[in-house]
Coordinates of C-alpha atoms and ligand atoms in Angstrom, one line a residue:
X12 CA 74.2 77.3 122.2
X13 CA 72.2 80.8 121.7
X14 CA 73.4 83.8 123.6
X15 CA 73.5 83.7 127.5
X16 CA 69.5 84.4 128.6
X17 CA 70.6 86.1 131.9
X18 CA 68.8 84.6 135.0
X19 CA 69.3 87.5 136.8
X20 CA 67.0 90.0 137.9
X21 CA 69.0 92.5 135.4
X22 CA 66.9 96.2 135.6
X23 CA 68.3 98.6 133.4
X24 CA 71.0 100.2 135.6
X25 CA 71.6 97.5 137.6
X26 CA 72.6 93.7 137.1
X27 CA 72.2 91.2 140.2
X28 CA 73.5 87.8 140.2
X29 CA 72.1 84.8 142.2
X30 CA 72.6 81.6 144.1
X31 CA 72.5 79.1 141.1
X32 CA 70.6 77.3 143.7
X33 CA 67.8 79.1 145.8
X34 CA 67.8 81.9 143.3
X35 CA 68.2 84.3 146.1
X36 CA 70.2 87.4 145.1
X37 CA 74.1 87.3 145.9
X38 CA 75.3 90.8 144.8
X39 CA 74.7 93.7 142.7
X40 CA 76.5 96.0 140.3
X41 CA 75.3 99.1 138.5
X42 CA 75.6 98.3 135.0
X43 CA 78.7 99.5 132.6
X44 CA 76.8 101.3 129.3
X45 CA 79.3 101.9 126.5
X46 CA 80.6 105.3 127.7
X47 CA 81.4 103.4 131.1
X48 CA 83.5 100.9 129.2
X49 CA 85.0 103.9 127.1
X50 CA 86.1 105.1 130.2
X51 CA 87.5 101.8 131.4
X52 CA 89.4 100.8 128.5
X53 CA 90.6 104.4 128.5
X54 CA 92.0 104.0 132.2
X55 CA 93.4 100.7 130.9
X56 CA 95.9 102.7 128.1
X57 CA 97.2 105.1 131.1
X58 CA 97.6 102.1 132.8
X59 CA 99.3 100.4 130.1
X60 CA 102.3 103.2 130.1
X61 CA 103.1 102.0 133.5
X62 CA 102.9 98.4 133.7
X63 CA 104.9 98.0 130.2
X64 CA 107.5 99.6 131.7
X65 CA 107.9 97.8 135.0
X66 CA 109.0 95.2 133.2
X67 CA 109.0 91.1 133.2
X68 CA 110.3 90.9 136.9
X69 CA 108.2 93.6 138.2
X70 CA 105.3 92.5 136.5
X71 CA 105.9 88.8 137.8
X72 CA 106.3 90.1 141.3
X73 CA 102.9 91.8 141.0
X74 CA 101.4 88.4 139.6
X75 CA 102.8 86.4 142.5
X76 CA 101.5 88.8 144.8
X77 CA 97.6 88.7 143.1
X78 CA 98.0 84.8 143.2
X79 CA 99.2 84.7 146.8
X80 CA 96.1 87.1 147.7
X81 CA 93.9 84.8 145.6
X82 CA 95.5 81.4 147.7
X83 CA 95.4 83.0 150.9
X84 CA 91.6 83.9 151.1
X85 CA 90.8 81.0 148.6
X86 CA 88.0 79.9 150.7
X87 CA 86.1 83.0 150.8
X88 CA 86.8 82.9 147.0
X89 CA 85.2 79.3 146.8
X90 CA 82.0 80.0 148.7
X91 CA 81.1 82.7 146.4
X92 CA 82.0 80.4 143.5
X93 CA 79.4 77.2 144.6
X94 CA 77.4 80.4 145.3
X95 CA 76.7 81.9 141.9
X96 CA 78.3 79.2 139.9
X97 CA 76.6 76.1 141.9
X98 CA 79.5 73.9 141.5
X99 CA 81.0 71.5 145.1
X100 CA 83.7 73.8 146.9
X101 CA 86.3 71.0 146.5
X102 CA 85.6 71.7 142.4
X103 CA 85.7 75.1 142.6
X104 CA 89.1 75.2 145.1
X105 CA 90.7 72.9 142.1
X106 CA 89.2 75.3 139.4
X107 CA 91.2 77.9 141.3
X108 CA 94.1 76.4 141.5
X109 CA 94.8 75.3 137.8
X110 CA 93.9 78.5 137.4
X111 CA 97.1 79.8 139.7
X112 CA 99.1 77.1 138.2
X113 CA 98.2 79.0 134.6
X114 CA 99.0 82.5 136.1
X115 CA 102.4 81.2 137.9
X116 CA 103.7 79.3 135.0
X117 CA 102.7 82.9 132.6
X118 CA 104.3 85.2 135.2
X119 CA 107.4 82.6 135.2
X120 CA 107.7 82.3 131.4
X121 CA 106.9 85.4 130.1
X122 CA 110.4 86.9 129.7
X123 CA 111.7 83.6 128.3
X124 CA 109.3 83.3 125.5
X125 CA 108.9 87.0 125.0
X126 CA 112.7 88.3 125.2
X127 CA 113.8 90.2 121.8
X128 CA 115.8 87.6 119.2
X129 CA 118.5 88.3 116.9
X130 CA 117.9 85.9 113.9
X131 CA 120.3 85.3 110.8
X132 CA 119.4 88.2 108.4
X133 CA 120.5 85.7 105.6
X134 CA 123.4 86.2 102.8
X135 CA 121.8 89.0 100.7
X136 CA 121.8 91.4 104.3
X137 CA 124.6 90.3 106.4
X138 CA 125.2 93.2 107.0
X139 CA 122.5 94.2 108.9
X140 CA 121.2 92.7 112.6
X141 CA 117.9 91.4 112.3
X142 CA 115.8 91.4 115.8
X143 CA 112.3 90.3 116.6
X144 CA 111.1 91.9 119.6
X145 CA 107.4 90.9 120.9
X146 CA 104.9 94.2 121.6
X147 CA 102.1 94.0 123.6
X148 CA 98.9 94.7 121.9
X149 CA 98.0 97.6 124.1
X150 CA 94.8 97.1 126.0
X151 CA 92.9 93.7 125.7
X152 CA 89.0 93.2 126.8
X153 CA 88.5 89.8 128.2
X154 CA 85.3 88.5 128.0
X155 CA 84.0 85.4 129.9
X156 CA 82.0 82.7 130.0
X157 CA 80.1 81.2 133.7
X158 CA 80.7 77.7 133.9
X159 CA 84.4 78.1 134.7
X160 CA 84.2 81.7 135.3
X161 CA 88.1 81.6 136.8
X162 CA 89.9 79.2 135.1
X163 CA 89.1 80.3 131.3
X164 CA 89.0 83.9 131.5
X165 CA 92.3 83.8 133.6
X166 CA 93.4 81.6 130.6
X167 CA 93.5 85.0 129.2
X168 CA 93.5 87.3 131.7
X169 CA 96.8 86.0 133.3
X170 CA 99.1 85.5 130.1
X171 CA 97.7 89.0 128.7
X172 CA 99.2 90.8 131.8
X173 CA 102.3 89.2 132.1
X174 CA 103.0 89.8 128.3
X175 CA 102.6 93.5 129.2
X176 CA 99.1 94.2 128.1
X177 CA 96.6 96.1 130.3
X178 CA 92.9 94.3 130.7
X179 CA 89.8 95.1 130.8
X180 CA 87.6 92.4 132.0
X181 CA 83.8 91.4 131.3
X182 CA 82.5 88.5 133.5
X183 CA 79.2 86.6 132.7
X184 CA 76.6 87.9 133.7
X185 CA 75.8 84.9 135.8
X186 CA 79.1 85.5 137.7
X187 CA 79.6 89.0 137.8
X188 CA 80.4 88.7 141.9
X189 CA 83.3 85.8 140.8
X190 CA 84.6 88.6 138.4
X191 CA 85.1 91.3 140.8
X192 CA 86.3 89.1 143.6
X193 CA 89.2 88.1 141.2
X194 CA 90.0 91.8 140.0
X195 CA 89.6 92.9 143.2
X196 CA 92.2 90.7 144.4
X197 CA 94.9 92.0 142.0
X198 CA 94.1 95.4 143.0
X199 CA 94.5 94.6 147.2
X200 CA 97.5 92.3 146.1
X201 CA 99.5 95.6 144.5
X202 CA 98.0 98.5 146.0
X203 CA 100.7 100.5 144.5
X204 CA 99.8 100.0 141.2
X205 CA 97.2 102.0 139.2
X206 CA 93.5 100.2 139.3
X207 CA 93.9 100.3 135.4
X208 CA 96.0 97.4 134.9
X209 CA 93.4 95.1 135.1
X210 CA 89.3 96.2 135.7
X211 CA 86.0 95.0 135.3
X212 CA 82.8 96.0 133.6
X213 CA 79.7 94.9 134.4
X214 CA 76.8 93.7 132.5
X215 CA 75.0 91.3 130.2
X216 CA 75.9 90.8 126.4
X217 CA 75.7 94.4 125.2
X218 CA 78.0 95.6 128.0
X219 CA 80.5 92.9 126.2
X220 CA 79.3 94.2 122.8
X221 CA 80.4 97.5 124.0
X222 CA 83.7 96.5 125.2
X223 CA 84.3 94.7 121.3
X224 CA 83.4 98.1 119.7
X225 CA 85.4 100.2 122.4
X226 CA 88.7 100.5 120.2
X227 CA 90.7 97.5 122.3
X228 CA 93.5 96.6 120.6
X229 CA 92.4 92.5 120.9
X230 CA 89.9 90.7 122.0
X231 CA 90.1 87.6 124.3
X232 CA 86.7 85.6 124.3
X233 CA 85.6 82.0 125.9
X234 CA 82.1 81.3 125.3
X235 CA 79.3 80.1 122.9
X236 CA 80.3 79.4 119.5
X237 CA 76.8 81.9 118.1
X238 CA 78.2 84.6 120.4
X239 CA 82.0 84.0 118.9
X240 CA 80.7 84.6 115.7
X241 CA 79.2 87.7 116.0
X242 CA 82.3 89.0 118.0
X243 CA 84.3 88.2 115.5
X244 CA 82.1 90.1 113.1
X245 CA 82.3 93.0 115.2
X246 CA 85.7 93.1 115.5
X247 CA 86.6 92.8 111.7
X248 CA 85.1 96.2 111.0
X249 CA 88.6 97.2 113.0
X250 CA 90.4 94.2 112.4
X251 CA 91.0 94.1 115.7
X252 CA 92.7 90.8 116.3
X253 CA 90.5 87.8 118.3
X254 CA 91.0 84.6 120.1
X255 CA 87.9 83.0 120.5
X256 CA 87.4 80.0 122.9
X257 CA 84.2 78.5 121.8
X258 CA 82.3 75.5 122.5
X259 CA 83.0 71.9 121.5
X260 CA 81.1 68.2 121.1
X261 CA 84.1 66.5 122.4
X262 CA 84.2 62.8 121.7
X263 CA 86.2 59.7 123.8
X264 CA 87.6 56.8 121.7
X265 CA 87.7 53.3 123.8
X266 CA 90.0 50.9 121.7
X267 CA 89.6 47.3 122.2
X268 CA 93.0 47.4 124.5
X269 CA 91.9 50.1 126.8
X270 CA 91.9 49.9 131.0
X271 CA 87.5 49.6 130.7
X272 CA 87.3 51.1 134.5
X273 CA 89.7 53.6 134.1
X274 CA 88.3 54.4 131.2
X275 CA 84.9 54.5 132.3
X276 CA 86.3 56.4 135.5
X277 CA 87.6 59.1 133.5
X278 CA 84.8 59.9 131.0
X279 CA 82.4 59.5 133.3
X280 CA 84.1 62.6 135.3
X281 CA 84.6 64.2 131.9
X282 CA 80.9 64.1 130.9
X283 CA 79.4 64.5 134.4
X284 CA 81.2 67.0 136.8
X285 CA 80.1 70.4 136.6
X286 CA 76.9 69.2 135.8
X287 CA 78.3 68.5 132.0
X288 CA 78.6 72.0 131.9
X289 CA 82.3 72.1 130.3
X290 CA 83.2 72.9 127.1
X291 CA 86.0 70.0 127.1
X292 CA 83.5 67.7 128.5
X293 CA 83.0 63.9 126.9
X294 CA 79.4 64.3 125.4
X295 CA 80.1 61.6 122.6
X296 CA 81.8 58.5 122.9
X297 CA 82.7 55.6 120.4
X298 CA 83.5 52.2 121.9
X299 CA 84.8 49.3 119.7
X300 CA 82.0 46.3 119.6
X301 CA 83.8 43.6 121.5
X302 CA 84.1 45.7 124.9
X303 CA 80.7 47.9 124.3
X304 CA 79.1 45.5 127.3
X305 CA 81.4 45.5 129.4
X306 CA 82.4 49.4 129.1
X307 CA 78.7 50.1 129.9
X308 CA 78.6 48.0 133.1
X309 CA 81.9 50.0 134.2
X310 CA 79.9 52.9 133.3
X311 CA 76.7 52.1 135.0
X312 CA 78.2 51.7 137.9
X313 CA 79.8 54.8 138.4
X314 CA 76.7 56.8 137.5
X315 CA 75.0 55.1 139.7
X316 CA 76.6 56.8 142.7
X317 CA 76.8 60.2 141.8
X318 CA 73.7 62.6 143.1
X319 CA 73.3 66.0 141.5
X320 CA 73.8 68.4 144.7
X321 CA 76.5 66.8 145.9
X322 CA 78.7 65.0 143.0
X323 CA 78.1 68.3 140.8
X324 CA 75.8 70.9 141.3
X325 CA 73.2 72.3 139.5
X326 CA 72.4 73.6 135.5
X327 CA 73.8 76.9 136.1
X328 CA 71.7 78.6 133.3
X329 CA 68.3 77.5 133.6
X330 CA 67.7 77.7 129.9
X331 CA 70.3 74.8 129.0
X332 CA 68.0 72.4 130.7
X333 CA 65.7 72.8 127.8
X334 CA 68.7 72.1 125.8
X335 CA 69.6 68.9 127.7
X336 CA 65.7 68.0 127.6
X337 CA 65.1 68.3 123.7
X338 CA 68.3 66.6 122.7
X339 CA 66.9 63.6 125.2
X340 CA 63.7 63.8 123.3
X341 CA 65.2 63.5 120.3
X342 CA 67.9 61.0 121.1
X343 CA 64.9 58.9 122.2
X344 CA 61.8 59.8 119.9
X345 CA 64.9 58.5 117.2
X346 CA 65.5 55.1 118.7
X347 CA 68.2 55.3 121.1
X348 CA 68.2 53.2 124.0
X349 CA 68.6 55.3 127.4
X350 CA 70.9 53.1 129.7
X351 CA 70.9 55.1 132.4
X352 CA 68.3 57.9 133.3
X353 CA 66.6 59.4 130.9
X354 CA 63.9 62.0 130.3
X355 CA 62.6 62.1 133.8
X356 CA 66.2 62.9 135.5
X357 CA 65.6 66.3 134.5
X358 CA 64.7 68.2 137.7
X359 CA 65.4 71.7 137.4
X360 CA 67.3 73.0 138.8
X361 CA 69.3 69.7 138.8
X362 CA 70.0 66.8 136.4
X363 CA 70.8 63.6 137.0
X364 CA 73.5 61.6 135.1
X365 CA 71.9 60.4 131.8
X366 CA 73.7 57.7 129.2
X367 CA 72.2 57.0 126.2
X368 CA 73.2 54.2 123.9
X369 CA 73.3 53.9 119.8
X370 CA 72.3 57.7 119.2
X371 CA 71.4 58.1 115.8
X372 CA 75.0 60.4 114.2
X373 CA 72.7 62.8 112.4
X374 CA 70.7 63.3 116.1
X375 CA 71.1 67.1 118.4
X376 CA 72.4 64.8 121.0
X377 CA 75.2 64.0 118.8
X378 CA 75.4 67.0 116.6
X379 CA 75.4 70.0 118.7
X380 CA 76.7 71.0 122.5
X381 CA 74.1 69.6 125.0
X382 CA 75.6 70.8 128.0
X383 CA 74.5 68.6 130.6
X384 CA 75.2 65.6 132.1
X385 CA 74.4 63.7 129.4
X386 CA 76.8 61.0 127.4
X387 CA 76.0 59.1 124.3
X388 CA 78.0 55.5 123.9
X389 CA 77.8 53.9 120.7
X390 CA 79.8 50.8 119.6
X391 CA 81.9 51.0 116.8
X392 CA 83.6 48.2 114.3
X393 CA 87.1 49.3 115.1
X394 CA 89.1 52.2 116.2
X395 CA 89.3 53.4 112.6
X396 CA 85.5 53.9 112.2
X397 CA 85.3 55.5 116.0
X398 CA 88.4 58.1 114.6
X399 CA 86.3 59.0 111.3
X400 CA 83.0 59.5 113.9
X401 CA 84.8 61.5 115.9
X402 CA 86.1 63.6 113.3
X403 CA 82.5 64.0 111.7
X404 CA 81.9 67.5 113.9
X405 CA 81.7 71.3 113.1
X406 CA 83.1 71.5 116.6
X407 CA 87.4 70.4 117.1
X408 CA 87.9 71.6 120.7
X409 CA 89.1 68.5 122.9
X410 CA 89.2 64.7 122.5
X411 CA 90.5 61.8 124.8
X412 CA 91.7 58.3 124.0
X413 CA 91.7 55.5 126.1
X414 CA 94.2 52.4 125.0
X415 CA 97.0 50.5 126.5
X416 CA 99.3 50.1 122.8
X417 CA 97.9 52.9 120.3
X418 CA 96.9 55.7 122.4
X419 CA 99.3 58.3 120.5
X420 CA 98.5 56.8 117.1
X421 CA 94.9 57.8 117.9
X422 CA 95.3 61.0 119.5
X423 CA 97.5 62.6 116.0
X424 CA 94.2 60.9 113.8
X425 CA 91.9 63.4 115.5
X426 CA 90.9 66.3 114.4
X427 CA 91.0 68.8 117.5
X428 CA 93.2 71.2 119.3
X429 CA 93.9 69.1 122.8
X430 CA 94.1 65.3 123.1
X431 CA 94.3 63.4 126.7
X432 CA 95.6 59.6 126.4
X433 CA 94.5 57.7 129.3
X434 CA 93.5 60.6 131.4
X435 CA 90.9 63.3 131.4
X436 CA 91.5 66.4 130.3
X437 CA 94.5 66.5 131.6
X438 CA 96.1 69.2 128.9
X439 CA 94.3 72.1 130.8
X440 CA 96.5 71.7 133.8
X441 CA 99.1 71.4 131.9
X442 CA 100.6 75.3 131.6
X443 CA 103.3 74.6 129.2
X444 CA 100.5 73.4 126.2
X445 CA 98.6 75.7 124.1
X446 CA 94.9 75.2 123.9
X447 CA 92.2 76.6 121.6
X448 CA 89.9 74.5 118.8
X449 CA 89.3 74.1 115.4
X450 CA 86.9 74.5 113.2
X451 CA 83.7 76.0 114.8
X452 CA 85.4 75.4 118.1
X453 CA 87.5 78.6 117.7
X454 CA 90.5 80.8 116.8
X455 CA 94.1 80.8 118.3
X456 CA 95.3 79.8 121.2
X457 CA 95.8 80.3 124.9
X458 CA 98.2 79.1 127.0
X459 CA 101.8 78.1 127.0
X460 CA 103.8 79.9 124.9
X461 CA 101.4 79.9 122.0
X462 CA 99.1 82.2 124.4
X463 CA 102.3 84.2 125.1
X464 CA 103.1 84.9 121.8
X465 CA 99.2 85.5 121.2
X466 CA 99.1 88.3 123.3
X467 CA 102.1 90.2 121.3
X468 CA 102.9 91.2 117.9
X469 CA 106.1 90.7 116.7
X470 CA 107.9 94.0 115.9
X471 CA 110.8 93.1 113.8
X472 CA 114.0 95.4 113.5
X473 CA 116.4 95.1 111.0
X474 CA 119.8 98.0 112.2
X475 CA 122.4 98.3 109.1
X476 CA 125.6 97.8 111.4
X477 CA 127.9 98.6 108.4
X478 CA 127.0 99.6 104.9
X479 CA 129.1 97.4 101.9
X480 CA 130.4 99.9 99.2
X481 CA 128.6 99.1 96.0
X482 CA 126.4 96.5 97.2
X483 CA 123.3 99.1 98.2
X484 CA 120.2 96.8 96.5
X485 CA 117.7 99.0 98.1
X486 CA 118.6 102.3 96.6
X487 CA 118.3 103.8 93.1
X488 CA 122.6 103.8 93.2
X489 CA 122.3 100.5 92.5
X490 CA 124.8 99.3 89.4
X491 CA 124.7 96.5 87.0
X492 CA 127.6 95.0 88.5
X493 CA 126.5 94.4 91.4
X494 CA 123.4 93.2 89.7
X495 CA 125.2 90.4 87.7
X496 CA 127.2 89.6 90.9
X497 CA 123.5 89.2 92.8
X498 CA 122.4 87.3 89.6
X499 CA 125.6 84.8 89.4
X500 CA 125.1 84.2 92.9
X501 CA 121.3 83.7 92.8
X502 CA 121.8 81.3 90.1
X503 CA 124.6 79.5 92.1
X504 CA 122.8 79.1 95.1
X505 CA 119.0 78.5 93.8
X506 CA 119.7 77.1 90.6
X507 CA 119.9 73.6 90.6
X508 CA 118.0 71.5 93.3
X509 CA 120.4 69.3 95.3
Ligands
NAD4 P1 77.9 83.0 125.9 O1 78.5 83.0 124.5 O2 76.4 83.1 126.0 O3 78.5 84.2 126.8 C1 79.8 84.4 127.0 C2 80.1 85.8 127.3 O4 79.9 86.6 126.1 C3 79.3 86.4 128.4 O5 80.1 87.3 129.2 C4 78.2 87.3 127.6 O6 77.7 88.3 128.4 C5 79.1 87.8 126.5 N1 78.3 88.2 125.3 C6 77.1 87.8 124.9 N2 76.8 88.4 123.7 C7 77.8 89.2 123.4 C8 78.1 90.0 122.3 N3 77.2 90.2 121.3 N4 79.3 90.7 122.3 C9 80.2 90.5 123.3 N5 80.0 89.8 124.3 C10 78.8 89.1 124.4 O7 78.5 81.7 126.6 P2 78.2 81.1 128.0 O8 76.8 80.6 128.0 O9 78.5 82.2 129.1 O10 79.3 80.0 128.2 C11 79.1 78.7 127.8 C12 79.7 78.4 126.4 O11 81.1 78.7 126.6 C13 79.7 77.0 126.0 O12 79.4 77.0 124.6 C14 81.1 76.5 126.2 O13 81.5 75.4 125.4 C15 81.9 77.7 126.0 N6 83.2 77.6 126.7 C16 84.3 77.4 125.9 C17 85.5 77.3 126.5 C18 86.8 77.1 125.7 O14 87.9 77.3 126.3 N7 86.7 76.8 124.5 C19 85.6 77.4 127.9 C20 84.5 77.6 128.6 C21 83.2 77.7 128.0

């Protein structure tokens, strides 16, 4: 995917975001230029002084707060997300939910995964206490992505604050209103606390660019693989460290064993809610030959009762149907078949469910993120050959499996940071498990106590408790006796292989 097009009537000072339906205008912001983000990130580092010293309980208790603020006016908070975002309420209420799920189990957790620990210093410094205490990086600029405009950035947002960090957030342009609503929450959920802690800047890709070259101390990104690039390029002229969240081709293996209408129930969701518009979304999926028919029926079926506008709502950034339309072309103009829908389900500024069937592998619709509701099937020999197709991708975000007997035998073939057996994506509501790509997918992890630990640096303290006459190694005192001893015992202990 290129970078975000904004839909949005953006003038230069001001950025106004719309109903992804009507395109009537839903709210507007005045526009952060970089000397407004310099500003913001530097009322994040006052901030920062603070909140790092309230603590893990305090900072829980203000976390709880912002996510009982969030719960208790979560359907004001849902209309404005079908609103800019387009998606049902009932999708955007569970969006907001995992997303409270994510900042409960952070809040929770933090002090357990984070707490200092004293580790053996080994033989050669026993006598000196060896401690690994986790830092904060300092301030951390969150950018975001529209189609889950909660859920990924909290990913971020939420394990970055209660690891101590301050944050400064930049929403998509396409849901700058979902952005503030959430900010704004923390801020009327702990009025005590200085608006620092966590802010938001407003604007399209250059207010982001800004915020990259603003002197954060990390960088938190979900979004396009093109823009993760260049973010990362950006942020190497400070080294300033990155997780990027970037987009994915994610396939779905069905073995010859597996439940064919759960199965079909479950990627069917995967590829279709949100209007496809997920980055752990089934867009490819390999079927062994001797249930490909009956697989497709199941399928057929269930795409058969889903209507865009109700089911899922519409493309939320008008440019992706283009996307969605040339991969169709292509997917067809090289010989697939289309088994359900096809070119003429594409009504902006909805499309309906299409399935297309033996998509040539070198083919965009296979190849790169289409975004949509779009799904390719093809039929495979046997589970190995769907595992190496799979596998075949630049991208290594998510993957699912669907078998009664092999399921985890599957799942550790494939290449790819997240695997769901028997379910859909069921890892992302699942606090406790890291989750980040590989490959072109992206960098590091969020979530769990991978995204804990992400959002610190280890700070490692080694305190002499005693000193050991004659045994200083690190000094220029040093003596050849205690340089045999160290040599006899080196020998002794490393010398022959057991
Ligand atoms: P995008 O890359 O166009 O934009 C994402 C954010 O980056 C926006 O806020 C945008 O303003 C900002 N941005 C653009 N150019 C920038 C620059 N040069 N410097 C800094 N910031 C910049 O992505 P999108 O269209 O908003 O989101 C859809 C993409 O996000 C898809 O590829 C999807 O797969 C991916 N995504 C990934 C995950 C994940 O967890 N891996 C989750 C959701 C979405």
């Amino acid at each position: 995917m290129t970078e975000t097009p904004t839909t949005a009537p953006v003038s230069a000072t001001m950025l106004t975001t719309v109903d992804a339906v009507s395109g009537e205008p839903v709210g507007s912001w005045p526009i952060d230029d970089a000397a407004a983000v310099a500003t913001a990130v530097e009322r994040a580092r006052s901030a920062g002084l603070l909140w790092r010293e309230l603590g893990f309980t305090e900072r829980k208790r203000a976390l709880r707060r912002w996510a009982a603020q969030i719960i208790n006016n979560v359907d004001e908070f849902c209309a404005l997300i079908s609103t800019e975002n387009g998606k049902p309420a009932d999708d955007a209420y569970l969006e907001v939910v995992t997303a409270v799920e994510h900042l409960n189990w952070a809040a929770e957790n933090a002090q357990k995964v984070l707490k200092p620990k004293t580790v053996w210093p080994g033989l050669m410094m026993a006598n000196v206490e060896a401690v690994i205490e986790q830092r904060p990086h300092g301030v951390v600029g969150v950018i975001g992505p529209w189609n889950y405009p909660v859920y990924t950035p909290n990913g971020s947002i939420a394990y970055a604050l209660a690891a101590g960090n301050t944050v400064v957030f930049k929403p998509s342009e396409l849901t700058t209103g979902i952005g503030h609503w959430f900010v704004d929450a923390f801020a009327k959920a702990n009025p005590a606390l200085p608006l620092g802690i966590l802010s938001v800047v407003t604007g399209p890709g250059e207010t982001g660019r800004a915020l990259v070259e603003s002197g954060v101390d990390m960088i938190a990104f979900t979004g396009s693989t093109a823009t993760g690039k260049r973010i990362m390029a950006a942020a190497a002229q400070r080294l300033t460290p990155v997780v990027l969240e970037c987009g994915g081709k994610d396939a779905a293996i069905v073995a010859e064993d597996a439940d064919l209408a759960a199965a079909a129930d479950a990627i069917v969701w995967s590829a279709m809610a949100n209007s496809g518009q997920t980055c752990v979304g089934t867009e490819r999926c390999y079927v062994v030959d001797s249930v490909l028919d009956d697989f497709l029926a199941e399928v057929t079926a269930r795409v058969r009762e889903l209507t865009p506008g109700r089911s899922y709502g519409p493309m939320t950034l008008p440019s992706q149907i283009d996307v969605v339309a040339e991969h169709v072309d292509d997917a067809l103009a090289q010989g697939a078949t289309a088994v359900f829908g096809g070119a003429d389900s594409i009504r902006a500024p909805f499309v309906s469910p299409i399935v297309l069937l033996d998509v040539p592998e070198d083919s965009t619709a296979v190849r790169e993120e289409t975004f949509g509701p779009t799904l390719t099937v093809r039929g495979v020999r046997d589970v190995e050959e769907a595992i190496r197709l799979s596998n075949a991708s630049r991208y290594g975000l998510a993957s699912s499996v669907f078998s009664r007997k092999r399921g985890m035998e599957i799942a550790r073939a494939l290449r790819a940071g997240a695997t769901s057996v028997n379910s859909p994506a069921s890892y992302a509501a699942i606090p406790a498990l890291p989750f980040g790509g590989v490959g072109e997918s992206g960098v590091g992890r969020i979530h769990g106590a991978a995204g804990l630990l992400g959002f610190t640096r280890p700070h490692s303290i080694a305190r002499q408790r005693f000193a050991i006459p004659g045994m200083a190694l690190q000094s220029f005192a040093r003596t050849q006796s205690t340089m045999s001893m160290v040599r006899k015992i080196t020998a002794r202990r490393f010398g022959r292989a057991k």
